[in-house]
Tab-separated table of C-alpha atoms in Angstrom:
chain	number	residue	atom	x	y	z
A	803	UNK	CA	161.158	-28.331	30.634
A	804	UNK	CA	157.502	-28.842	31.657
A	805	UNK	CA	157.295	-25.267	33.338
A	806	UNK	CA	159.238	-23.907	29.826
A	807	UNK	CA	156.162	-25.728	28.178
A	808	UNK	CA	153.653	-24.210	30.581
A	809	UNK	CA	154.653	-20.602	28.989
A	810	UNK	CA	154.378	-21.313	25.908
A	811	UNK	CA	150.841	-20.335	25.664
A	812	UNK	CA	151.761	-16.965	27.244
A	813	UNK	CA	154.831	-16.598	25.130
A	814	UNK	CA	152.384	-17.272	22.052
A	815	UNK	CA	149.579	-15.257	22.859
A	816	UNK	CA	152.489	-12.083	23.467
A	817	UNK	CA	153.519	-12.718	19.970
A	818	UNK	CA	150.373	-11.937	18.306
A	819	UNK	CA	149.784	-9.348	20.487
A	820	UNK	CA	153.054	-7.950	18.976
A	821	UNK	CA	152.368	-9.140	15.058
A	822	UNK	CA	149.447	-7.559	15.764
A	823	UNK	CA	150.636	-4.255	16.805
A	824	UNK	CA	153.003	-4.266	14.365
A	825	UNK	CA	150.466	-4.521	11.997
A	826	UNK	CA	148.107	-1.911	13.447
A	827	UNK	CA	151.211	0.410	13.876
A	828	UNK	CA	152.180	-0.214	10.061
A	829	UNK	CA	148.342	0.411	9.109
A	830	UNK	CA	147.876	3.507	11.298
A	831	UNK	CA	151.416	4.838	9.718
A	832	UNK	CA	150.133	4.053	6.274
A	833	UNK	CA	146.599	5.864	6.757
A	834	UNK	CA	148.942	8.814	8.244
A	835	UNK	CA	151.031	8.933	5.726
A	836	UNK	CA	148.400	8.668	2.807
A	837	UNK	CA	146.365	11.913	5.076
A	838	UNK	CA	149.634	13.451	4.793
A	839	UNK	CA	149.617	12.817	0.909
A	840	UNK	CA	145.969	14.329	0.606
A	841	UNK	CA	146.632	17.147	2.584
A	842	UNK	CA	149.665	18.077	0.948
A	843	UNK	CA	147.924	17.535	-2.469
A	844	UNK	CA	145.147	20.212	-1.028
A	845	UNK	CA	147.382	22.573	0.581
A	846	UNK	CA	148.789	22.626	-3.193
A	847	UNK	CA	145.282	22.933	-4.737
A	848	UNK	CA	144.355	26.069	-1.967
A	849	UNK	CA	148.235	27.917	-2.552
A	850	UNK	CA	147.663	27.613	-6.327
A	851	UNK	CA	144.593	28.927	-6.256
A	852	UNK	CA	145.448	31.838	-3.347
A	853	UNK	CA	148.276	32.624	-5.960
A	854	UNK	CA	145.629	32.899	-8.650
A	855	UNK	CA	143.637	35.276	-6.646
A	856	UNK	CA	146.876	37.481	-5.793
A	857	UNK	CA	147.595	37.423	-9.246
A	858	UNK	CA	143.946	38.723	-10.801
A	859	UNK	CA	143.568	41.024	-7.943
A	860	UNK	CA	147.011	42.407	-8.676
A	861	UNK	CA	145.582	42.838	-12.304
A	862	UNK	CA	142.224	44.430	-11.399
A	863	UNK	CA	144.345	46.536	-9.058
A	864	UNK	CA	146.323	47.552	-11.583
A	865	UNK	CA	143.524	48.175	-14.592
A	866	UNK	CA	142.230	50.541	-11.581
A	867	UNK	CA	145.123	52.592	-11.462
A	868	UNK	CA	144.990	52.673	-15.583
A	869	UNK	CA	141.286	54.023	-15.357
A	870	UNK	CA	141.800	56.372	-12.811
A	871	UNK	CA	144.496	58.387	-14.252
A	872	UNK	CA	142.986	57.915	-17.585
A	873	UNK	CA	140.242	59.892	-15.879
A	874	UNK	CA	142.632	62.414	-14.366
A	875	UNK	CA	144.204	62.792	-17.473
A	876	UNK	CA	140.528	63.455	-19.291
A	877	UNK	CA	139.648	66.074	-16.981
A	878	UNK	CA	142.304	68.048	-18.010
A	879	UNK	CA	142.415	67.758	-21.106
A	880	UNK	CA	138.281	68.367	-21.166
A	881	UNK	CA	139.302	71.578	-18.772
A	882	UNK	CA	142.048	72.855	-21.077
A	883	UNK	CA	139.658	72.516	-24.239
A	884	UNK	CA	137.313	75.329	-22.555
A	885	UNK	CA	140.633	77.184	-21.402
A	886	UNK	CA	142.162	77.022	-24.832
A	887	UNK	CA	139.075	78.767	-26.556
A	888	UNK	CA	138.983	81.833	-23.885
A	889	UNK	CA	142.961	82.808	-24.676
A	890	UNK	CA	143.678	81.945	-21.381
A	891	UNK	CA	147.151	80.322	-20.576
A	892	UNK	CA	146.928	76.657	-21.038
A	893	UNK	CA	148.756	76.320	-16.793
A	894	UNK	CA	145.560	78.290	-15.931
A	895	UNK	CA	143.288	74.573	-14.886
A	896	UNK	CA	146.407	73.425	-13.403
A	897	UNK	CA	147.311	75.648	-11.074
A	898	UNK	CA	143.762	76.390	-9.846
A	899	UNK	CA	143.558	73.017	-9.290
A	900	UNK	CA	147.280	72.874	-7.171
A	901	UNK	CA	145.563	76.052	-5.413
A	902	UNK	CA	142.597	74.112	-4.800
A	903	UNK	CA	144.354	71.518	-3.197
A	904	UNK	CA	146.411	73.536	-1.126
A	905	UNK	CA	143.406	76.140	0.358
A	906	UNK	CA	141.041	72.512	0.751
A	907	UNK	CA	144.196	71.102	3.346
A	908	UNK	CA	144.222	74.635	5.058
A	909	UNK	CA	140.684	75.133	5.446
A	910	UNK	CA	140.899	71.465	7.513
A	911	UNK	CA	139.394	69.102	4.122
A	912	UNK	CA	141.248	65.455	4.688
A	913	UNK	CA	143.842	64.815	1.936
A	914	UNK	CA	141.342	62.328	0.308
A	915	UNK	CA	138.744	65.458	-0.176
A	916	UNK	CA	141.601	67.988	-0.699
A	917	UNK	CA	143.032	65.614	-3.680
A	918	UNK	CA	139.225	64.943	-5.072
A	919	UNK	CA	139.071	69.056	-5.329
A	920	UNK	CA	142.053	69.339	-6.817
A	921	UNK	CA	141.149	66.488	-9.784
A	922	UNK	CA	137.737	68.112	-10.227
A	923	UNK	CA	139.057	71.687	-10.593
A	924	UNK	CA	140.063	71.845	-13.898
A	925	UNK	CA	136.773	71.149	-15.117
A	926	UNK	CA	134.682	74.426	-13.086
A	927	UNK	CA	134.698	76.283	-16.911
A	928	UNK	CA	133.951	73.419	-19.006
A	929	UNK	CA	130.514	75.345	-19.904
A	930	UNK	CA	132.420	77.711	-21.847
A	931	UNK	CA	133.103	75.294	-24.896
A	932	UNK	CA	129.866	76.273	-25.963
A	933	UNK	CA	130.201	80.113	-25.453
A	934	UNK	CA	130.263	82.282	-29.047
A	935	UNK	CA	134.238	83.313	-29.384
A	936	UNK	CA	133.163	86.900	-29.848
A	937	UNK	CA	131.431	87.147	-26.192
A	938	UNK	CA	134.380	84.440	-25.074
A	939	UNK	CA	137.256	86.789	-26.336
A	940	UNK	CA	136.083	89.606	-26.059
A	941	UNK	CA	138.772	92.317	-25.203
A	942	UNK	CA	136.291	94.875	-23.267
A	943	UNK	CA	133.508	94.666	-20.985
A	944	UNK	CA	130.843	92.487	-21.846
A	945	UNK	CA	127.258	94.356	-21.965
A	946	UNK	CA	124.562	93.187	-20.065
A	947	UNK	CA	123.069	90.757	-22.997
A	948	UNK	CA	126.407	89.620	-23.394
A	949	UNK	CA	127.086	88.881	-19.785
A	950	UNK	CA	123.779	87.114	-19.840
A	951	UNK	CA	124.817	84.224	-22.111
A	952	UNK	CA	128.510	84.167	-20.415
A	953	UNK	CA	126.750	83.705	-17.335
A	954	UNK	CA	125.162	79.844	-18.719
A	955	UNK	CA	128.337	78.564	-19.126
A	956	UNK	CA	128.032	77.598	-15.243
A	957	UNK	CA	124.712	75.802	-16.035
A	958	UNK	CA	126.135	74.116	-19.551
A	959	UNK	CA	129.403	73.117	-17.486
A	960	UNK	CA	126.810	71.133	-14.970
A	961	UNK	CA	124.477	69.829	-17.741
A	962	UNK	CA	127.364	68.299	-19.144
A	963	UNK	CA	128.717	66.277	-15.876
A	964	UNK	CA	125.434	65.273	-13.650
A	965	UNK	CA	124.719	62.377	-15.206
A	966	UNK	CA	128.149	60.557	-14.141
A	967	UNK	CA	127.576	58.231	-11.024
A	968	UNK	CA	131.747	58.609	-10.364
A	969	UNK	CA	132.081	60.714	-7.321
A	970	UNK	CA	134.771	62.852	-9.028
A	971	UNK	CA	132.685	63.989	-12.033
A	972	UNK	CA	130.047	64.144	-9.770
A	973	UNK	CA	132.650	66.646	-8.009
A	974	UNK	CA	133.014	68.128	-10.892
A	975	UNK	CA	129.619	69.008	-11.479
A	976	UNK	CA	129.113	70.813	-8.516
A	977	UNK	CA	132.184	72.871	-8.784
A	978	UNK	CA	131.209	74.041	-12.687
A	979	UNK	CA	127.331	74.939	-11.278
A	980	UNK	CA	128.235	77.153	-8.236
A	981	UNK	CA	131.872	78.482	-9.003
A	982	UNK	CA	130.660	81.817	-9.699
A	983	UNK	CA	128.163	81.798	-6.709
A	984	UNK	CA	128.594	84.253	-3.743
A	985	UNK	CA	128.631	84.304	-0.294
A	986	UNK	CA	126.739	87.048	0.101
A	987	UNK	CA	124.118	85.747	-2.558
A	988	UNK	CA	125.063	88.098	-5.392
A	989	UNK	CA	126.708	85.293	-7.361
A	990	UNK	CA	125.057	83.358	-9.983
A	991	UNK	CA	123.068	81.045	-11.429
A	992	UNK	CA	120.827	80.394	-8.607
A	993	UNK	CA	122.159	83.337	-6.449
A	994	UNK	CA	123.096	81.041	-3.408
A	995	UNK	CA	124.044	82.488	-0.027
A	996	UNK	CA	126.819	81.379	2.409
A	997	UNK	CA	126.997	77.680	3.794
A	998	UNK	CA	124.544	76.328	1.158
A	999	UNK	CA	127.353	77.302	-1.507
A	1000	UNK	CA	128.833	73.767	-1.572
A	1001	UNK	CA	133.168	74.228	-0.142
A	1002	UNK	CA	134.217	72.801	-2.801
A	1003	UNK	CA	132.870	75.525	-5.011
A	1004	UNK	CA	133.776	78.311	-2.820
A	1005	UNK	CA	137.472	76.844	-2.690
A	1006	UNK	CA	137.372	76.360	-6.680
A	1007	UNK	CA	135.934	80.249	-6.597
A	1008	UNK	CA	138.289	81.523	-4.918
A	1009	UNK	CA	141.526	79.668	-6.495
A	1010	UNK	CA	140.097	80.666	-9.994
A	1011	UNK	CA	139.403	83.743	-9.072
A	1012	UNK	CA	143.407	84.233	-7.403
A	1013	UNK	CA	144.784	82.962	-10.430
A	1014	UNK	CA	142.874	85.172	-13.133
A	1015	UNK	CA	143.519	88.354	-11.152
A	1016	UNK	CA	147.281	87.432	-11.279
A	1017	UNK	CA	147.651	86.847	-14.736
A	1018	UNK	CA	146.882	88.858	-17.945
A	1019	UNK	CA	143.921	87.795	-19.827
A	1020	UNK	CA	142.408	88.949	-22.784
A	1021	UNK	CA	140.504	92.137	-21.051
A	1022	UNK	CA	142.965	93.179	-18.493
A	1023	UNK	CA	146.521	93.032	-17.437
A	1024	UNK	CA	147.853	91.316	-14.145
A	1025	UNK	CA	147.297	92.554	-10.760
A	1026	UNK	CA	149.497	92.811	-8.453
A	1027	UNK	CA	149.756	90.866	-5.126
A	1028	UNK	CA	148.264	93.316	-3.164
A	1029	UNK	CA	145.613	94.739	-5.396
A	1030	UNK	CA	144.779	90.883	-5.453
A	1031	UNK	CA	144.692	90.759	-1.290
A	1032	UNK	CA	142.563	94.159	-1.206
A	1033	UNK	CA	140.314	92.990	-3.500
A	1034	UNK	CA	139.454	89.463	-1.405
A	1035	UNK	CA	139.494	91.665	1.667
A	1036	UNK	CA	136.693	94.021	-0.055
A	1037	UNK	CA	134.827	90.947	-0.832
């Protein structure tokens, strides 16, 4: 009994050890557990607003595709205007600009650069909106003060687009200034020779020049394929 007595103490002094693990357990499980609440509450808060950004970037994305064909769909339009008032067929833009497309992927442009070309095509004749109809449509040769003013619808075409900062009417600029240059510096407006003819212009040249020489127009009838070949051959 005495010795039972002499534990006590030890007995006593393990119980509030335990009671007071148990309570530091049950405290430390609490503060867990109320962590775990804030955490969760945040990791709510940061999906909802990851979701948010998905969803306006999925918008903007979106409005981006809108303004881009909506330019696409301008150019056209803008390169069938100047089409429509020569006579020419109204496919004419579009397949110099599929013609483009294809000679910029052959000649080694990246698709990217091939499908800019082939966007900014349709407007290389743009200049000829503001071209008199009787020089415009005119069934025989021009003469030489006639060919004079046809010859500024190059530099009206440019005038036009330079002042756009978007890289395709910037494109497009080029391609309506030097479309009717020359690699051998006989072309005009500013008579350039070779290499500093920009490639997209020679490509444009050359697919607008394919396409008119293959289909009647108001002056001549169509050639045939190989009148067409001899002819780029000559040049």
């Amino acid at each position: 009994m005495e010795h039972e007595v002499m534990k006590n103490p030890l007995i006593v002094e393990l119980e509030l050890l335990r009671v007071n693990f148990d309570r530091t357990t049950e405290k430390l499980i609490k503060d867990i557990q109320r962590h775990e609440k804030i955490m969760t509450k945040a990791d709510k808060r940061q999906k909802q607003e990851y979701d948010e950004l998905q969803r306006k970037f999925a918008e903007v994305e979106a409005l981006q595709q809108e303004i881009e064909e909506t330019q696409k769909e301008v150019i056209f339009t803008m390169g069938s205007i100047g089409e429509s008032r020569s006579k020419e067929t109204g496919n004419h833009v579009r397949r110099v600009a599929e013609y483009s497309k294809l000679i910029a992927l052959h000649y080694g442009l990246c698709e990217h650069d091939a499908e800019m070309l082939k966007q900014a095509s349709p407007m290389h004749d743009i200049g000829k909106v503001a071209i008199p109809d009787a020089i415009l449509n005119k069934p025989g040769k021009l003469t030489p003060e006639e060919f004079e003013i046809m010859k500024k619808h190059t530099e009206l075409g440019y005038d036009m687009l330079k002042h756009s900062h978007r890289p395709l009417l910037q494109t497009a600029a080029i391609v309506a200034y030097e479309h009717h240059e020359k690699f051998n510096g006989q072309g005009y407006p500013r008579g350039l020779k070779g290499a500093n003819i920009h490639i997209y212009s020679r490509i444009t040249a050359f697919a607008d020049v394919f396409d008119a020489l293959g289909n009647q127009r108001c002056y001549k009838p169509a050639w045939k394929d190989e009148a067409i070949f001899n002819f780029f051959h000559q040049e």
